[in-house]
Every structure is written in structure tokens, then in C-alpha cells.
Amino acid sequence: MTIKTHYKKELKTKKGANYSVAHAGPFEDLHQFEVEHPRLKRNVPKFFLKDELGLTGMQVSLNRMPAGAAVPFYHKHKQNEELYIFIKGKGQMQIDGDIIEVSEGTSIRISPNGERTWRNTGDEDLYCICIQAKENSLSQETFEDGVPVERQVTWP
Amino acid sequence: MTIKTHYKKELKTKKGANYSVAHAGPFEDLHQFEVEHPRLKRNVPKFFLKDELGLTGMQVSLNRMPAGAAVPFYHKHKQNEELYIFIKGKGQMQIDGDIIEVSEGTSIRISPNGERTWRNTGDEDLYCICIQAKENSLSQETFEDGVPVERQVTWP
């Protein structure tokens, strides 16, 4: 399913052979990036990175939720693990009926079967990065997967 | 390889059947979470989420780089795609010799073979979230993988 986007602000991008870049700008502008939500039948503020950057191992969304707002449904997943990282603001995540207070620096892993929703309980915007990756798909990471490049770092 | 951690601050955690939570607190405290770096042979400030949360599809690090600091080496990867999301501060990413200016809202995908390093060029701390997932591992995402739960949302 293609994600249909509606951007009210220019997205600056750049590409190289082994990379791609998107400059969405300050998080307070995130509401200017909207997608059509097939369940809600309306546009919702959400900036998805996968199609913009050509990601192949994860989907990622950058989210800004205004004070007083809440996701109006529960959802779970078929294959994908989700990770929510809260950047700024105060809120609550509800998973299988449990309530978790969230604020700057709160990270939450949710298995596909967890029934989840979240809301802003503060007086300011709540900012969150949500990452999806296929459960059990990571074979190795960080110090096993990283390869040192034996060349002195220089900056032009 | 086990990642050896040295925390100077208590990490608050919580677990349920389908989720796990880590409250690292404000990003300005991130330097209190260190790991032993096998290449540099010293501790570096980095907070890895995989082991703390039991992630199975991704590794994620939360990073705070002080003004004037830089990663002292290039590295690439064997299997994993990397995504850097910059949260605050000013800096530069160098990939295959190209320079990319980074600031709040800049996202960069790097293929395994991209030779990368980054530095803080601003007067304040530079904050970045780095995510690793296996290249080409995502089968479906978001609206295909999400399953609506047909139950009215209630908050206690």
C-alpha cells in the first residue's frame, strides 16, 4: 500500500551512492507533513521516513501530538516490533491495559501482539519517534556488524 | 559480543508480557550512560536500547556529543542499514567523502557500504538517535502490518 503524503512545507533532500538525506526541519513543524490515514479516512500529521529515504530494514515516523490529543484507536501488528522514543512533552502510553508515563528519554518496545495507544497529557506538544522493524530480523549489530575503515579522518 | 555498560545514573525500567520500558531521562543526562568501546579501548557515552528492552529487530543508540567533539574513525557495516536522526544541535556527517550539514529534523539513511563519521560543529551539544536494522529485512509496514483492535479506547 502506497502512503499518500500531503506536505505543506518543502522537504529538502540529498542523495549519494550509499546514502540519502531528508531535512524535515524543527520538530515543531512536523504537523506540516501529513499522510492519508486509511482507517481514519482523513489526513493525520505524521512524517514517514521509509519512502523518502529508501529504507529497506525499517519504517520510521516522526510525530508531533498537540496538547489534549490522543490516538483514537488501539492497534497491534502482524510481523513488526515497534519502538517508541519520546523526545519532548508529557504523555501516557497504554499497552494491554497497562499505563506507562512517558516523557523525554522514555523508550518503549512493543511486541507485535501488544494492543497499544497513546495520548498527550501535558500542556505542550508531545514528540515521539516510532520505529518498526521485523521481529527477530536482526542477526548481528554494533561491534560485530561494524567494520573499521583504516583511514585517518579528515574534514575539508 | 556482549556490550559492557557503565551507568552513573539509575535506569528506571518496567516490563509487561508484550512490552518493556526504559526511562533514561532528559537527553542532557545521556553522558551518564557509557559503554566499553572495543576499538577505542575506553568508555564512550552511548545508551544502547537493544539489551535494555529486549529488541529483536533493531539496535538503537541515543547519543550526546559535546561541542568540539568528533567520532575519531570511519566505519561501515556488513549487513545493517543505519539511520541517523538528529534531535538538537549542529554538526556534520561525512559519508564517502560527502559532507552533510545536520541539525534538528535531519534524517540520514546509510547503506552498509557507506564510509561514515560525524562531528559536532556547533557551540552546544549535538543529539542523535542511531538505528541499525538488517538491510532488506522489512517485509511490510504501517498500514499493511498494523491490525485494528475493535474496542473503544478508555483511559482509567
Coordinates of C-alpha atoms in Angstrom, one line a residue:
Chain A
M1 CA 0.0 0.0 0.0
T2 CA 1.4 3.4 -1.0
I3 CA 1.4 6.0 1.7
K4 CA -0.2 9.2 0.2
T5 CA 1.5 12.3 1.5
H6 CA 0.5 15.9 1.7
Y7 CA 3.3 18.3 2.6
K8 CA 2.6 22.0 3.4
K9 CA 6.4 22.7 3.6
E10 CA 9.2 21.9 1.3
L11 CA 11.2 18.8 2.2
K12 CA 14.9 19.3 1.4
T13 CA 16.6 16.1 0.3
K14 CA 20.1 14.9 -0.9
K15 CA 21.3 11.6 -2.2
G16 CA 24.6 9.7 -2.7
A17 CA 25.5 6.2 -3.9
N18 CA 25.3 4.9 -0.3
Y19 CA 23.1 7.4 1.4
S20 CA 20.0 9.6 1.3
V21 CA 19.1 12.6 3.5
A22 CA 15.9 14.4 4.4
H23 CA 15.8 17.7 6.2
A24 CA 12.4 18.0 7.8
G25 CA 13.5 20.9 9.9
P26 CA 12.5 21.7 13.5
F27 CA 10.1 19.2 15.2
E28 CA 7.6 22.0 15.8
D29 CA 7.0 22.0 12.1
L30 CA 6.1 18.3 11.9
H31 CA 2.4 19.0 11.6
Q32 CA 3.2 20.3 8.1
F33 CA 3.9 16.8 6.9
E34 CA 0.6 14.8 6.6
V35 CA -0.4 11.4 5.4
E36 CA -3.8 10.0 4.4
H37 CA -4.8 7.5 7.1
P38 CA -6.8 4.6 5.5
R39 CA -8.6 3.8 8.8
L40 CA -9.4 7.3 9.9
K41 CA -10.2 8.4 6.3
R42 CA -8.5 11.7 6.9
N43 CA -5.1 13.3 6.8
V44 CA -3.0 12.9 10.0
P45 CA 0.2 14.7 10.9
K46 CA 3.0 12.1 10.5
F47 CA 6.3 12.2 8.7
F48 CA 7.3 8.7 7.4
L49 CA 10.9 8.2 6.5
K50 CA 11.0 4.9 4.6
D51 CA 9.8 6.1 1.2
E52 CA 11.6 9.4 1.5
L53 CA 15.0 7.8 2.3
G54 CA 14.6 4.4 0.6
L55 CA 14.9 2.5 3.9
T56 CA 14.8 -1.3 3.5
G57 CA 15.0 -2.6 7.1
M58 CA 12.7 -0.3 9.0
Q59 CA 9.9 2.2 8.8
V60 CA 10.1 5.2 11.0
S61 CA 7.7 8.1 11.7
L62 CA 8.3 11.4 13.4
N63 CA 5.3 12.5 15.3
R64 CA 4.0 15.7 17.0
M65 CA 0.9 15.3 19.1
P66 CA -0.7 18.6 20.3
A67 CA -1.8 19.1 24.0
G68 CA -5.1 17.3 24.6
A69 CA -4.8 15.0 21.7
A70 CA -4.9 11.2 21.7
V71 CA -4.8 8.3 19.2
P72 CA -8.5 7.4 18.9
F73 CA -7.9 3.6 18.5
Y74 CA -5.9 0.6 19.7
H75 CA -3.8 -1.3 17.2
K76 CA -1.4 -4.2 17.1
H77 CA 0.9 -5.7 14.5
K78 CA 1.3 -8.8 12.4
Q79 CA 5.1 -9.1 12.0
N80 CA 6.7 -6.0 13.3
E81 CA 8.2 -4.9 16.6
E82 CA 7.6 -1.3 17.4
L83 CA 9.9 1.1 19.4
Y84 CA 8.6 4.4 20.6
I85 CA 11.2 7.0 21.7
F86 CA 9.8 10.1 23.3
I87 CA 11.7 13.3 22.7
K88 CA 9.7 16.1 24.4
G89 CA 6.5 16.7 26.3
K90 CA 4.4 14.5 28.7
G91 CA 2.0 11.7 27.9
Q92 CA 0.8 8.2 28.5
M93 CA 1.2 5.0 26.5
Q94 CA -1.4 2.3 27.1
I95 CA -0.4 -1.3 26.3
D96 CA -2.7 -4.3 27.1
G97 CA -4.4 -2.1 29.7
D98 CA -1.2 -1.0 31.5
I99 CA -0.5 2.7 31.7
I100 CA 3.1 4.0 31.2
E101 CA 4.0 7.6 31.9
V102 CA 6.2 9.0 29.1
S103 CA 8.5 12.0 28.8
E104 CA 11.9 12.9 27.3
G105 CA 14.1 9.9 27.2
T106 CA 11.4 7.2 27.6
S107 CA 11.8 4.3 25.2
I108 CA 9.2 1.5 24.8
R109 CA 9.5 -1.8 22.9
I110 CA 6.2 -3.4 22.0
S111 CA 5.8 -6.9 20.6
P112 CA 3.5 -7.4 17.6
N113 CA 0.7 -8.6 19.8
G114 CA 0.6 -5.7 22.3
E115 CA -2.6 -3.6 22.0
R116 CA -1.4 0.0 22.1
T117 CA -2.5 3.6 22.1
W118 CA -1.1 6.9 23.4
R119 CA -2.1 10.3 24.4
N120 CA -0.7 13.7 25.3
T121 CA -1.4 14.5 29.0
G122 CA 0.7 17.7 29.2
D123 CA 0.2 21.3 28.4
E124 CA 2.7 21.3 25.5
D125 CA 3.2 19.3 22.3
L126 CA 4.3 15.7 22.7
Y127 CA 7.1 14.5 20.3
C128 CA 7.8 10.9 19.5
I129 CA 9.8 8.8 17.1
C130 CA 8.2 5.4 16.2
I131 CA 10.3 2.7 14.6
Q132 CA 9.0 -0.6 13.1
A133 CA 11.3 -3.5 12.2
K134 CA 10.5 -7.1 11.6
E135 CA 10.5 -9.1 14.8
N136 CA 13.7 -11.3 15.2
S137 CA 15.2 -10.0 11.9
L138 CA 18.4 -8.6 13.4
S139 CA 21.3 -11.1 13.1
Q140 CA 24.1 -9.1 14.4
E141 CA 24.7 -5.5 15.5
T142 CA 27.1 -2.7 16.5
F143 CA 30.5 -4.2 17.2
E144 CA 30.0 -7.4 15.2
D145 CA 28.4 -5.8 12.3
G146 CA 30.5 -2.6 12.2
V147 CA 33.7 -2.7 10.1
P148 CA 36.6 -0.3 10.9
V149 CA 37.9 1.7 7.9
E150 CA 41.6 2.0 8.3
R151 CA 42.0 5.6 7.0
Q152 CA 42.6 8.8 9.0
V153 CA 39.6 11.0 9.4
T154 CA 40.0 14.3 7.6
W155 CA 37.4 17.2 7.3
P156 CA 37.7 19.5 4.3
Chain B
M1 CA 29.7 -9.8 21.7
T2 CA 28.2 -8.5 24.9
I3 CA 28.1 -4.8 25.3
K4 CA 29.6 -3.8 28.6
T5 CA 27.8 -0.9 30.2
H6 CA 28.7 1.6 32.9
Y7 CA 25.9 3.7 34.2
K8 CA 26.4 6.6 36.5
K9 CA 22.7 7.1 36.9
E10 CA 19.9 4.7 37.7
L11 CA 17.9 3.5 34.7
K12 CA 14.2 3.0 35.6
T13 CA 12.6 0.1 33.7
K14 CA 9.2 -1.6 33.5
K15 CA 8.1 -4.8 31.8
G16 CA 4.8 -6.4 30.7
A17 CA 4.0 -9.6 28.6
N18 CA 4.2 -7.6 25.3
Y19 CA 6.4 -4.6 26.2
S20 CA 9.4 -3.2 28.0
V21 CA 10.2 0.4 29.0
A22 CA 13.4 2.2 29.9
H23 CA 13.3 5.8 31.3
A24 CA 16.8 7.2 30.6
G25 CA 15.5 10.7 31.4
P26 CA 16.5 14.0 29.8
F27 CA 18.9 13.8 26.8
E28 CA 21.3 16.1 28.6
D29 CA 22.0 13.2 31.0
L30 CA 22.9 10.8 28.2
H31 CA 26.6 11.1 29.0
Q32 CA 25.9 9.2 32.2
F33 CA 25.3 6.1 30.2
E34 CA 28.6 4.7 29.0
V35 CA 29.7 1.6 27.1
E36 CA 33.1 0.0 26.7
H37 CA 34.2 0.5 23.1
P38 CA 36.3 -2.4 21.9
R39 CA 38.1 -0.4 19.2
L40 CA 38.8 2.7 21.2
K41 CA 39.6 0.7 24.3
R42 CA 37.8 3.2 26.5
N43 CA 34.3 4.0 27.7
V44 CA 32.2 6.2 25.4
P45 CA 28.9 7.9 26.2
K46 CA 26.3 5.9 24.4
F47 CA 23.0 4.4 25.6
F48 CA 22.1 1.3 23.7
L49 CA 18.4 0.1 23.8
K50 CA 18.5 -3.4 22.4
D51 CA 19.7 -5.3 25.5
E52 CA 17.8 -3.0 27.9
L53 CA 14.5 -3.5 26.1
G54 CA 14.9 -7.0 24.5
L55 CA 14.7 -5.6 21.0
T56 CA 14.9 -8.3 18.3
G57 CA 14.6 -6.4 15.0
M58 CA 16.9 -3.4 15.6
Q59 CA 19.7 -1.9 17.6
V60 CA 19.3 1.7 18.7
S61 CA 21.6 4.2 20.4
L62 CA 20.9 7.5 22.0
N63 CA 23.9 9.8 21.6
R64 CA 25.0 13.1 23.1
M65 CA 28.2 14.6 21.5
P66 CA 29.7 17.7 23.2
A67 CA 30.7 20.9 21.3
G68 CA 34.0 20.4 19.6
A69 CA 33.8 16.6 19.6
A70 CA 34.0 14.2 16.7
V71 CA 34.0 10.4 16.1
P72 CA 37.7 9.7 15.6
F73 CA 37.3 7.0 12.9
Y74 CA 35.3 6.0 9.8
H75 CA 33.2 2.8 9.8
K76 CA 31.0 0.8 7.6
H77 CA 28.7 -2.2 8.1
K78 CA 28.4 -5.8 7.0
Q79 CA 24.7 -6.4 7.0
N80 CA 23.0 -3.5 8.6
E81 CA 21.4 -0.3 7.2
E82 CA 21.8 2.7 9.6
L83 CA 19.5 5.6 10.1
Y84 CA 20.7 8.7 12.0
I85 CA 18.0 11.1 13.2
F86 CA 19.4 14.4 14.6
I87 CA 17.4 15.9 17.5
K88 CA 19.2 19.0 18.6
G89 CA 22.4 20.9 17.9
K90 CA 24.5 21.5 14.8
G91 CA 27.0 19.2 13.1
Q92 CA 28.3 17.4 10.0
M93 CA 28.0 13.9 8.8
Q94 CA 30.7 12.7 6.3
I95 CA 29.8 9.8 4.0
D96 CA 32.1 8.5 1.3
G97 CA 33.8 12.0 1.4
D98 CA 30.5 13.9 1.0
I99 CA 29.7 16.4 3.8
I100 CA 26.1 16.8 5.0
E101 CA 25.1 19.6 7.4
V102 CA 22.9 18.2 10.2
S103 CA 20.5 19.8 12.7
E104 CA 17.1 19.2 14.3
G105 CA 15.0 17.1 12.0
T106 CA 17.8 15.8 9.7
S107 CA 17.5 12.1 8.9
I108 CA 20.2 10.1 7.1
R109 CA 20.0 6.6 5.7
I110 CA 23.3 4.9 5.1
S111 CA 23.8 1.6 3.2
P112 CA 26.1 -0.9 4.8
N113 CA 29.0 0.0 2.5
G114 CA 28.9 3.8 3.1
E115 CA 32.0 5.0 5.0
R116 CA 30.8 7.3 7.7
T117 CA 31.8 9.6 10.5
W118 CA 30.3 12.7 12.2
R119 CA 31.2 15.7 14.3
N120 CA 29.7 18.5 16.3
T121 CA 30.4 21.9 14.6
G122 CA 28.1 23.9 16.9
D123 CA 28.5 25.7 20.3
E124 CA 26.1 23.3 22.0
D125 CA 25.7 19.6 22.5
L126 CA 24.6 17.6 19.4
Y127 CA 22.0 14.9 20.0
C128 CA 21.4 12.0 17.6
I129 CA 19.4 8.7 17.6
C130 CA 21.1 6.0 15.5
I131 CA 19.1 2.9 14.4
Q132 CA 20.5 -0.3 12.9
A133 CA 18.3 -2.8 11.1
K134 CA 19.2 -5.6 8.7
E135 CA 19.2 -4.3 5.1
N136 CA 16.1 -5.6 3.1
S137 CA 14.6 -7.2 6.2
L138 CA 11.3 -5.3 6.3
S139 CA 8.5 -7.3 4.5
Q140 CA 5.6 -5.0 5.2
E141 CA 4.9 -1.9 7.3
T142 CA 2.5 0.5 8.8
F143 CA -0.9 0.1 7.2
E144 CA -0.3 -3.5 5.9
D145 CA 1.3 -4.7 9.1
G146 CA -0.9 -2.8 11.6
V147 CA -4.1 -4.6 12.8
P148 CA -7.0 -2.5 14.1
V149 CA -8.3 -3.6 17.5
E150 CA -12.1 -3.2 17.5
R151 CA -12.5 -1.9 21.0
Q152 CA -13.3 1.6 22.2
V153 CA -10.3 3.4 23.8
T154 CA -10.7 4.0 27.5
W155 CA -8.3 5.7 29.9
P156 CA -8.6 4.8 33.6

